[in-house]
PDB file of C-alpha atoms in Angstrom:
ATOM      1  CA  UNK A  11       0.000   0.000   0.000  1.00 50.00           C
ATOM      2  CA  UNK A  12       1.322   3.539  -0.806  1.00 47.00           C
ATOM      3  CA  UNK A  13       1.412   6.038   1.423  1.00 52.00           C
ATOM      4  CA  UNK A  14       1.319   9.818  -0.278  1.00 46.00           C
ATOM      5  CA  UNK A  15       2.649  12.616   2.182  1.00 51.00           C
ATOM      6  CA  UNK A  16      -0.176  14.706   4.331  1.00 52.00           C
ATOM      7  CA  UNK A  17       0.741  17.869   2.060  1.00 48.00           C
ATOM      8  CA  UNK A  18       0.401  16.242  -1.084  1.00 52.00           C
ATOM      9  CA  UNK A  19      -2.829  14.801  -0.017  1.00 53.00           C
ATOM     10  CA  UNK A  20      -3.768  17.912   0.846  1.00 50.00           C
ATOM     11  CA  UNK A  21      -3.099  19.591  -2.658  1.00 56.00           C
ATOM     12  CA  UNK A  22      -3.954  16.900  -4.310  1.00 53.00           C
ATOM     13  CA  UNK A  23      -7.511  17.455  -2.553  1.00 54.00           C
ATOM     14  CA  UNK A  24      -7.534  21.078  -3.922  1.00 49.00           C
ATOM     15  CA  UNK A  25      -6.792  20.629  -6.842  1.00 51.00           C
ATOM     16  CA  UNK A  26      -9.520  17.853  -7.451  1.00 52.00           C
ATOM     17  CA  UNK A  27     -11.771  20.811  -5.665  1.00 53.00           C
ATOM     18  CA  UNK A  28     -11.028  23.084  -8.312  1.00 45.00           C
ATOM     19  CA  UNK A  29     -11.164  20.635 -10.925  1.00 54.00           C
ATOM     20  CA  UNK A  30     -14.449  19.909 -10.345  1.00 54.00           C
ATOM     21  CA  UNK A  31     -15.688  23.396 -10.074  1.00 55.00           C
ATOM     22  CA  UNK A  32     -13.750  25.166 -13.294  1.00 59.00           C
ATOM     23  CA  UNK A  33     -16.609  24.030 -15.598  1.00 60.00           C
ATOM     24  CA  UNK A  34     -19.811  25.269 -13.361  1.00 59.00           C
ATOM     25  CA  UNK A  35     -17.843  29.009 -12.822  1.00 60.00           C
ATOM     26  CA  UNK A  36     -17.071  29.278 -16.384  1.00 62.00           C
ATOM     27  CA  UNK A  37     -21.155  28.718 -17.426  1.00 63.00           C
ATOM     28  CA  UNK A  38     -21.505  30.940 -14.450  1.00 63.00           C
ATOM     29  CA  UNK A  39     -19.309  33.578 -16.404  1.00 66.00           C
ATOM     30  CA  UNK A  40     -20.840  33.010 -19.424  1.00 74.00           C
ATOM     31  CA  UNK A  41     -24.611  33.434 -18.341  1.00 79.00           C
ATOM     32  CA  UNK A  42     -23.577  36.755 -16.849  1.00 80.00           C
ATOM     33  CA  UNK A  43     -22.650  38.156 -19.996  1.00 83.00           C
ATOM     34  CA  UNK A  44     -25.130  36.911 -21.753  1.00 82.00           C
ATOM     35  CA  UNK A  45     -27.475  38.678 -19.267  1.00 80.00           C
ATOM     36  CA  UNK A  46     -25.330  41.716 -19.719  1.00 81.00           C
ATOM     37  CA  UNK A  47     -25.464  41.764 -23.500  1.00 83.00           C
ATOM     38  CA  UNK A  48     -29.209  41.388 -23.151  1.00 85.00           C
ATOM     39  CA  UNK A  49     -29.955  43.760 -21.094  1.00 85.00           C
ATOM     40  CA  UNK A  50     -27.659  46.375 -23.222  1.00 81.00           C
ATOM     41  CA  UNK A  51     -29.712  45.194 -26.376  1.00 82.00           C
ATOM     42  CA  UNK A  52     -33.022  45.749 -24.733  1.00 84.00           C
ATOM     43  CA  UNK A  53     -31.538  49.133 -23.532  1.00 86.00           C
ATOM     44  CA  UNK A  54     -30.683  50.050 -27.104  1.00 83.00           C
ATOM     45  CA  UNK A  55     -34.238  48.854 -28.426  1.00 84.00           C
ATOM     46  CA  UNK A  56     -35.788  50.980 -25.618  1.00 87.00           C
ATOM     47  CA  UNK A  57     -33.594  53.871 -27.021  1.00 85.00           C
ATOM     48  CA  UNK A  58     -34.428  53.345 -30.549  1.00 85.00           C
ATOM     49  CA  UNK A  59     -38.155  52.442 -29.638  1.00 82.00           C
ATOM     50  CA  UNK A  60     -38.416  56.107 -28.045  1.00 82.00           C
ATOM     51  CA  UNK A  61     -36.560  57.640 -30.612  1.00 85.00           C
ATOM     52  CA  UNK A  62     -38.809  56.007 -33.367  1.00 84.00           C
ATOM     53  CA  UNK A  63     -41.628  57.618 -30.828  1.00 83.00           C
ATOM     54  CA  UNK A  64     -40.200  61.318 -30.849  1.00 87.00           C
ATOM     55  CA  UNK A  65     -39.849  61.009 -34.610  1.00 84.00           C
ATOM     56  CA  UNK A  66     -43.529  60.081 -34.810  1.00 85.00           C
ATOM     57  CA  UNK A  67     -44.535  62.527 -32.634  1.00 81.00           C
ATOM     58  CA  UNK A  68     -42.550  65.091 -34.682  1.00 85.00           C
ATOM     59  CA  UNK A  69     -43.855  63.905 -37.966  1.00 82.00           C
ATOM     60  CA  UNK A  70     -46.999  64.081 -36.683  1.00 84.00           C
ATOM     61  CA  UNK A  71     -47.153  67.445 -34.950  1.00 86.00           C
ATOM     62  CA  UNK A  72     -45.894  68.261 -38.812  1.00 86.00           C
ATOM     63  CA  UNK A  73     -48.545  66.805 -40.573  1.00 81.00           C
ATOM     64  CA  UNK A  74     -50.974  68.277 -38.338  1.00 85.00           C
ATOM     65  CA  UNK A  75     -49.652  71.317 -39.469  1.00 86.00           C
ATOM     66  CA  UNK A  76     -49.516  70.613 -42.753  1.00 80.00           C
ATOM     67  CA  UNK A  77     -52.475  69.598 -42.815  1.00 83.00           C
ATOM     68  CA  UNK A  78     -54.118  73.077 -41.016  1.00 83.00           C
ATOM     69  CA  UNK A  79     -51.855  75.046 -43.265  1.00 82.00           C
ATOM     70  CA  UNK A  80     -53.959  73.144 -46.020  1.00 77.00           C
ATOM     71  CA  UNK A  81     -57.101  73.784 -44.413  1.00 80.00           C
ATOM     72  CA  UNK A  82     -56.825  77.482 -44.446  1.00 80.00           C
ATOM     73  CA  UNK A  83     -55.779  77.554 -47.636  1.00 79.00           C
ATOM     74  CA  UNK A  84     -58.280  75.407 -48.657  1.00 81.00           C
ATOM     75  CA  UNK A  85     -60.575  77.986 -47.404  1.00 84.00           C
ATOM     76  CA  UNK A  86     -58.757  80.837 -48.634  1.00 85.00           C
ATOM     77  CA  UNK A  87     -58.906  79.002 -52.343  1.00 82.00           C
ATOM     78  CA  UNK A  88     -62.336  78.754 -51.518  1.00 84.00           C
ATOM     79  CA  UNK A  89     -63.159  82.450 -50.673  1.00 85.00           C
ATOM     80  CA  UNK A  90     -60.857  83.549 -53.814  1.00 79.00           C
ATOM     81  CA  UNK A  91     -63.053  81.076 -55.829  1.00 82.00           C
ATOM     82  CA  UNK A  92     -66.209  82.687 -54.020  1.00 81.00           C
ATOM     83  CA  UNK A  93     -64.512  86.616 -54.831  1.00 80.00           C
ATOM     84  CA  UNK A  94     -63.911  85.398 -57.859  1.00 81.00           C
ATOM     85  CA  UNK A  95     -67.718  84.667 -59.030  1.00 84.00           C
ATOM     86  CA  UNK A  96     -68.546  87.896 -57.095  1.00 82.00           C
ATOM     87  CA  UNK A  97     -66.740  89.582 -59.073  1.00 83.00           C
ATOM     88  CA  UNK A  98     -67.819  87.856 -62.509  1.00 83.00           C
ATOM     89  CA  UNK A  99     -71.373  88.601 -61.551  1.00 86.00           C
ATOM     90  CA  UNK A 100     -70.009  92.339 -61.469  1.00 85.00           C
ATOM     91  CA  UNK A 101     -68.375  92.172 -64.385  1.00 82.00           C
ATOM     92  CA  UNK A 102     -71.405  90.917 -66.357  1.00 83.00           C
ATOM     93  CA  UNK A 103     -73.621  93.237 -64.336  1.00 85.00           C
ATOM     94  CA  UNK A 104     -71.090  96.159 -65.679  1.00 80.00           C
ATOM     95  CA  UNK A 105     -71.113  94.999 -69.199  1.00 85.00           C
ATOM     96  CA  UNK A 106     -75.198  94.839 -69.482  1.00 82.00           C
ATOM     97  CA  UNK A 107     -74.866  98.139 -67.948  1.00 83.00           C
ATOM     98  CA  UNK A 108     -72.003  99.991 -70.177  1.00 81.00           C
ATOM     99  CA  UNK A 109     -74.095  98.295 -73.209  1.00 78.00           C
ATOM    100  CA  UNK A 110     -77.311  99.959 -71.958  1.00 78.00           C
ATOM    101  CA  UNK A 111     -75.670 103.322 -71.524  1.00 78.00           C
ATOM    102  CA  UNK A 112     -74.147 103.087 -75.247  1.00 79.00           C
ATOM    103  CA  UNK A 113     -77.318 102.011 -76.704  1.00 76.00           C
ATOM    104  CA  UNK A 114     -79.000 105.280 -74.721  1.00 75.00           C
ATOM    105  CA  UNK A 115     -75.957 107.384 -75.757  1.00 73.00           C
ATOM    106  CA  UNK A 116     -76.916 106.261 -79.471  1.00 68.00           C
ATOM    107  CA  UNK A 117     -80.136 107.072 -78.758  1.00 66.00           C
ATOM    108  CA  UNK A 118     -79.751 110.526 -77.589  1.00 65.00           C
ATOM    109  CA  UNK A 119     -77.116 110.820 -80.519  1.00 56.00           C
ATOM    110  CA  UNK A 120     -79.324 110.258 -82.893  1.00 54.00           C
ATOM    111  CA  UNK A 121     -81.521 112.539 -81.469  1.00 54.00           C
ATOM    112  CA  UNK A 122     -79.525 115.261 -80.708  1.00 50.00           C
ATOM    113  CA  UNK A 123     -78.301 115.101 -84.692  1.00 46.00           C
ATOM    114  CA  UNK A 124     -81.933 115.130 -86.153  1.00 50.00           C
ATOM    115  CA  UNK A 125     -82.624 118.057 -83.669  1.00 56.00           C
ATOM    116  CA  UNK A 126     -79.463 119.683 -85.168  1.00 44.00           C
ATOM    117  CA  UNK A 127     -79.129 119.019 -88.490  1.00 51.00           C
ATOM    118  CA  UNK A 128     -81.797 121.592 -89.539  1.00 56.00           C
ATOM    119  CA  UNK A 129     -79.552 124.011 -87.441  1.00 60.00           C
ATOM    120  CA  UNK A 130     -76.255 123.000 -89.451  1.00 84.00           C
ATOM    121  CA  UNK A 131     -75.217 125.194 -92.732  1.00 85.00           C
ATOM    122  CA  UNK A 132     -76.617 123.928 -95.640  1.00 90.00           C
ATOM    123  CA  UNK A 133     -74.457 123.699 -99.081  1.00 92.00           C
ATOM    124  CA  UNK A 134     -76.324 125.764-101.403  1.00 92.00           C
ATOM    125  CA  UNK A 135     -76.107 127.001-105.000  1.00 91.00           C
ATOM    126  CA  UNK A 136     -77.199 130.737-106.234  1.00 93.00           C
ATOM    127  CA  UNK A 137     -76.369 131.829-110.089  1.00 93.00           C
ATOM    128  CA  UNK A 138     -73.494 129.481-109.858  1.00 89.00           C
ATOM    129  CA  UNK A 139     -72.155 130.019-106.971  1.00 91.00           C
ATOM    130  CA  UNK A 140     -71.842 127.269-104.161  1.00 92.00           C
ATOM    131  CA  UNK A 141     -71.255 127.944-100.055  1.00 94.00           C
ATOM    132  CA  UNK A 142     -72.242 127.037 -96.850  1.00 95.00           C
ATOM    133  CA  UNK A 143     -75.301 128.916 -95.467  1.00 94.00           C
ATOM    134  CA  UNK A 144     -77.004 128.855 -92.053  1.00 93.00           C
ATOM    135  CA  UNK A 145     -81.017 127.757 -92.585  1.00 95.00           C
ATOM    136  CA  UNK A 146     -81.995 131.036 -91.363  1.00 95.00           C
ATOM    137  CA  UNK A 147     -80.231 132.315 -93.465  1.00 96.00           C
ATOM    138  CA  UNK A 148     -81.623 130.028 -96.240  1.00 96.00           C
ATOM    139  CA  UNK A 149     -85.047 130.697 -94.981  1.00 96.00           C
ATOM    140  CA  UNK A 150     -84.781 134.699 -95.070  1.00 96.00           C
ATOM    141  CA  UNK A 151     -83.443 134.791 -98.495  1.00 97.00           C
ATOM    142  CA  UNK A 152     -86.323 132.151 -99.532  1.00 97.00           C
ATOM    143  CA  UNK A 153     -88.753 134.455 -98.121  1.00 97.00           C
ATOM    144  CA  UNK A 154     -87.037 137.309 -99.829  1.00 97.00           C
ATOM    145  CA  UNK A 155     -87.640 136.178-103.133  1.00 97.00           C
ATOM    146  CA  UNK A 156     -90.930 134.868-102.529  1.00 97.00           C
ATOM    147  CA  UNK A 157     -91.677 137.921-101.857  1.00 97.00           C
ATOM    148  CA  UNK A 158     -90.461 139.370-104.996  1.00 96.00           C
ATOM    149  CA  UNK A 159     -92.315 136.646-107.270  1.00 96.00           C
ATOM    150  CA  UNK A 160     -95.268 137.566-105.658  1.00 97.00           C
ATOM    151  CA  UNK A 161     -94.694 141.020-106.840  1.00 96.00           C
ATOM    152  CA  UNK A 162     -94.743 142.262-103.193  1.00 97.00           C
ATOM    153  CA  UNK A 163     -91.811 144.838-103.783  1.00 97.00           C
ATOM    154  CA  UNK A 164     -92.075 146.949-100.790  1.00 97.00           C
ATOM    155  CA  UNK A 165     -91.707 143.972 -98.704  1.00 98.00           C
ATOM    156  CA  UNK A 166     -89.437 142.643-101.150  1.00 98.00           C
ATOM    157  CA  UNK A 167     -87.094 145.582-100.635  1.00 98.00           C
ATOM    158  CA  UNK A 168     -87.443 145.753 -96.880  1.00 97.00           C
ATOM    159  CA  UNK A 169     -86.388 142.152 -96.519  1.00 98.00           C
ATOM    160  CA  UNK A 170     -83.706 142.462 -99.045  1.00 98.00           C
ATOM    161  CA  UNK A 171     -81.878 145.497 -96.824  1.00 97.00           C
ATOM    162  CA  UNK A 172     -82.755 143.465 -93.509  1.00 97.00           C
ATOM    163  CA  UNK A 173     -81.009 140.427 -94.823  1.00 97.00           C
ATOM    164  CA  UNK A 174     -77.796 142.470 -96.038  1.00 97.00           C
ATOM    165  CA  UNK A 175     -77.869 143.850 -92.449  1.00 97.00           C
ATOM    166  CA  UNK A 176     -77.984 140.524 -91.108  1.00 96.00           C
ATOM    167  CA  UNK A 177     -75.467 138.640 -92.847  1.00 96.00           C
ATOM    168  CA  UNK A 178     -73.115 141.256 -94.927  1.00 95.00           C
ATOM    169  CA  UNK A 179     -70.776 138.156 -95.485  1.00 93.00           C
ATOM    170  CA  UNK A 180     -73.171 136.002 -97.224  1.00 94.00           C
ATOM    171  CA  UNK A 181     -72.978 133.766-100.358  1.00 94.00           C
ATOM    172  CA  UNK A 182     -76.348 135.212-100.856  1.00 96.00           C
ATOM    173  CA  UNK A 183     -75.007 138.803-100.974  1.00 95.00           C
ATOM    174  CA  UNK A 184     -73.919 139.278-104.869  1.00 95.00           C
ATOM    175  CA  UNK A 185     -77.571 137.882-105.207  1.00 96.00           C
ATOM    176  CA  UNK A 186     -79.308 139.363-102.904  1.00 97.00           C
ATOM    177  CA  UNK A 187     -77.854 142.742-104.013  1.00 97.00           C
ATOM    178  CA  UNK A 188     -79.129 142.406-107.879  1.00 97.00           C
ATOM    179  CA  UNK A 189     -82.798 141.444-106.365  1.00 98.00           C
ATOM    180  CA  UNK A 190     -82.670 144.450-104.567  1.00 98.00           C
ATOM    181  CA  UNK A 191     -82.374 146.070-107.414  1.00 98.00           C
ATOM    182  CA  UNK A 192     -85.121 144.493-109.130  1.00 98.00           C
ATOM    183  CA  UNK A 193     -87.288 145.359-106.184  1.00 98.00           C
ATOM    184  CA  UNK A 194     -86.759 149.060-106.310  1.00 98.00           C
ATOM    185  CA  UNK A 195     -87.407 148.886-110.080  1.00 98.00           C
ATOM    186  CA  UNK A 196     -90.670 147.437-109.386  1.00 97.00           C
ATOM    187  CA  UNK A 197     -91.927 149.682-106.870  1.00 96.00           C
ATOM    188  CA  UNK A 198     -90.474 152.491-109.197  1.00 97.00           C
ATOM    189  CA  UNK A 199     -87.340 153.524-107.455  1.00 98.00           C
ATOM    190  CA  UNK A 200     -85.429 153.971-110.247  1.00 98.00           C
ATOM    191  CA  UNK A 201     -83.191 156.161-108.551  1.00 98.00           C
ATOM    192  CA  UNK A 202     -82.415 153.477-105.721  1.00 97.00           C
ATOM    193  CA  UNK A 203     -82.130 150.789-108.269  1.00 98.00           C
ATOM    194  CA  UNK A 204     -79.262 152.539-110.361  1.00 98.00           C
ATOM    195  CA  UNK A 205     -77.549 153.037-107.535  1.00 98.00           C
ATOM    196  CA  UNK A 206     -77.801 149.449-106.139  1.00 98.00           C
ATOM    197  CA  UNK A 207     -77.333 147.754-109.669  1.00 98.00           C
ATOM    198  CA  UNK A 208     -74.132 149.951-110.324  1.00 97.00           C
ATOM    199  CA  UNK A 209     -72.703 149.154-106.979  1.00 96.00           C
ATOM    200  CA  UNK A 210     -73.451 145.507-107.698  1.00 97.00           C
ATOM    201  CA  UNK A 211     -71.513 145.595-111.059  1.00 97.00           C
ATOM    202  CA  UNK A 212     -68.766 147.937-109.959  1.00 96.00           C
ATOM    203  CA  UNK A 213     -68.247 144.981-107.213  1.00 93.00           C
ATOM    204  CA  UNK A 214     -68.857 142.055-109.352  1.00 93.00           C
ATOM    205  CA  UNK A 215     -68.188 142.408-113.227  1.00 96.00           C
ATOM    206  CA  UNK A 216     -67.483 139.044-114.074  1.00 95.00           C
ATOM    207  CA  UNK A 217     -70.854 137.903-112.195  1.00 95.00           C
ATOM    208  CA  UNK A 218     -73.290 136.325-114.704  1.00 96.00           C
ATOM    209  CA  UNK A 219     -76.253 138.627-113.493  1.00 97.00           C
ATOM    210  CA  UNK A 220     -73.784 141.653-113.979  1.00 97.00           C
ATOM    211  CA  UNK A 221     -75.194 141.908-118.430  1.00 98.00           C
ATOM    212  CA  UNK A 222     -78.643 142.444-116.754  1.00 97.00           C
ATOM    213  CA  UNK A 223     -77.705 144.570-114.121  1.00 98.00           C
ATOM    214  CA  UNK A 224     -76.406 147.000-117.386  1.00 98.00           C
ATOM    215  CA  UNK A 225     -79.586 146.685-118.660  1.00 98.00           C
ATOM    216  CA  UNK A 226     -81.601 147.192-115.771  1.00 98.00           C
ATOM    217  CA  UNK A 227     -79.804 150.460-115.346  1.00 98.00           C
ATOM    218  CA  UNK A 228     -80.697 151.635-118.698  1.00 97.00           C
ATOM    219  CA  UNK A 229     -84.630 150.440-118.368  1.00 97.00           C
ATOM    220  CA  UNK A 230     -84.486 153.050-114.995  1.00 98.00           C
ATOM    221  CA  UNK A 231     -82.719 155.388-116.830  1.00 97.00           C
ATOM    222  CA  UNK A 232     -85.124 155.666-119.689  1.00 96.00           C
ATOM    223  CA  UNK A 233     -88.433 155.639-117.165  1.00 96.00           C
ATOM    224  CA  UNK A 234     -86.119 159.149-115.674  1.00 97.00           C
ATOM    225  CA  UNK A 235     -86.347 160.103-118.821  1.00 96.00           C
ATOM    226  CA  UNK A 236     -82.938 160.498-118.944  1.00 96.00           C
ATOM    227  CA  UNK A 237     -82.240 158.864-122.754  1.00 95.00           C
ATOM    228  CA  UNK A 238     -78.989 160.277-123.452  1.00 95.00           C
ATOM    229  CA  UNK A 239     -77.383 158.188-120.229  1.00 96.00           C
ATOM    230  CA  UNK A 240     -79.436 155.136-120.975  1.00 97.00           C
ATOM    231  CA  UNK A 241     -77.818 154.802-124.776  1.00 97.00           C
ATOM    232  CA  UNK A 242     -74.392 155.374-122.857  1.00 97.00           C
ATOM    233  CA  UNK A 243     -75.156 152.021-120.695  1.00 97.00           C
ATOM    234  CA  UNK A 244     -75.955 150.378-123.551  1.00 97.00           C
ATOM    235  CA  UNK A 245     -73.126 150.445-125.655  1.00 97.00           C
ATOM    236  CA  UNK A 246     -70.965 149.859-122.217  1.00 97.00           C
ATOM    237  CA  UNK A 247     -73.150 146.488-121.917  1.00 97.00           C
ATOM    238  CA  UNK A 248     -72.520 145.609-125.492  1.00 97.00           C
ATOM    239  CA  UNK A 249     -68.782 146.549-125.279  1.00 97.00           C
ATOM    240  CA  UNK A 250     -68.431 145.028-122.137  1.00 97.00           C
ATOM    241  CA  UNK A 251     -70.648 141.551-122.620  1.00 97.00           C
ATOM    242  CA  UNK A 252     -70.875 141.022-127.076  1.00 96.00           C
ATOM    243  CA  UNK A 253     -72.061 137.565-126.590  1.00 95.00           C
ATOM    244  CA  UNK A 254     -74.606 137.854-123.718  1.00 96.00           C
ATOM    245  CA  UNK A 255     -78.365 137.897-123.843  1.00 96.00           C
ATOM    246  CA  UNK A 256     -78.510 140.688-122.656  1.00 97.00           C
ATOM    247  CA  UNK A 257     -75.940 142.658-125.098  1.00 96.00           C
ATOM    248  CA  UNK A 258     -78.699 141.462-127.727  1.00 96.00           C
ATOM    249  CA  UNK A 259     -81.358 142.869-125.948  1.00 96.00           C
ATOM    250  CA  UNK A 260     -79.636 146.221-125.496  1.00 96.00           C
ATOM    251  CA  UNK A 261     -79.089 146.594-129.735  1.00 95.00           C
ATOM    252  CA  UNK A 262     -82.396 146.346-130.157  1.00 93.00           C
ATOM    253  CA  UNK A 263     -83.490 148.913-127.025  1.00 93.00           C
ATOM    254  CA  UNK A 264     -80.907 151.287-128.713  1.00 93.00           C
ATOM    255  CA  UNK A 265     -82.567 151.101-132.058  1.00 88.00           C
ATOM    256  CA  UNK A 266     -85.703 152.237-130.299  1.00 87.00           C
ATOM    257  CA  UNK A 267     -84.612 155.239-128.565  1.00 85.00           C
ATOM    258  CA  UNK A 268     -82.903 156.878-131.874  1.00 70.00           C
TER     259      UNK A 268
END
């Protein structure tokens, strides 16, 4: 039988001891860090979890913002689009009314012009002559000669000078001026009338009345017996006019008074 020394027994005992217990501390070891790394994962999930739930939060406090931002202007599209038909009804109203005030304008246009136009001068034509004459001023010399076909001299006469008084720049004045004449022949001024039908020819010589005037001057002069001055007209008409009527006329009145 061996016999080991009390020491060695002794160590020998310890180290059996610890041989036995080296495998149940190193799972000991290991389940510890296992527990550790677990509880760091959870930790970092609980991190990210809360994260995740900030970010949601966040994103959501956006989109509610978002979407009240799109709620007003959702209602400010919506009062634009309500402005908008406000003001097309406006619009419309404004055009019916602009086209009823041009259609009354028209109106009163046309009105005003026929109220006018027998105001406006009138282009007339008097022993070829053609101007621009006011219908009063039409009308007088009308009634002027109407009165002188009528054989109303004195009247004639009267509204002859009246007229010249009126309108001494008329187209009507060369005219007016020989009618005169006529008129104060008829009512036997012959006096007057050789003094208006000279002025009229001294003025106009190359007018086509200005033959008769001649002879109209030579007609007074024979009714004032005056003969001698009446021949002298003559030949001045028939020097002055060969080819008129009236030159004609005065050959033969000369062969009378000889």
């Amino acid at each position: 039988m061996l016999r080991f020394p009390r020491f060695s027994t002794l160590m020998l005992g310890v180290a059996l001891a610890w041989t036995a217990a080296g495998p149940a501390q190193a799972a000991l070891f290991e389940d510890d860090e296992a527990r550790k790394a677990i509880l760091d994962l959870r930790a970092k999930q609980t991190q990210t979890e809360e994260a995740q739930r900030a970010r949601i939060e966040q994103l959501q406090n956006q989109l509610a913002t978002v979407q009240r931002g799109l709620l007003d202007l959702s209602g400010q599209i919506d009062g634009l689009r309500s402005e908008i038909a406000k003001l097309r009804g406006q619009n419309e109203q404004l055009a019916r009314d602009l086209s009823e005030t041009q259609r009354k304008v028209s109106d009163q246009s046309a009105t005003l012009d026929n109220r006018l136009r027998p105001l406006e001068p009138q282009k007339v034509s008097v022993d070829g002559k053609e101007f621009q004459a006011d219908p009063e001023e039409k009308r007088q010399f009308d009634a002027a000669m109407g009165l002188i076909r009528n054989g109303d001299f004195n009247e004639a006469v009267s509204a002859y000078s009246s007229f010249l008084q009126r309108y001494p720049a008329s187209g009507y004045g060369d005219t007016v001026r020989f009618w005169l004449g006529n008129a104060q022949y008829g009512k036997r001024d012959y006096k007057g009338a050789i003094a208006t039908f000279k002025a009229f020819v001294a003025g106009n010589p190359d007018h086509p009345r200005a033959p008769e005037s001649l002879l109209a001057i030579a007609n007074c002069q024979v009714e004032l017996k005056d003969n001698k001055s009446a021949r002298k007209t003559l030949d001045d008409l028939i020097k002055a006019y060969p080819n008129s009527e009236a030159a004609r006329a005065a050959k033969e009145r000369i062969a009378s008074l000889r």
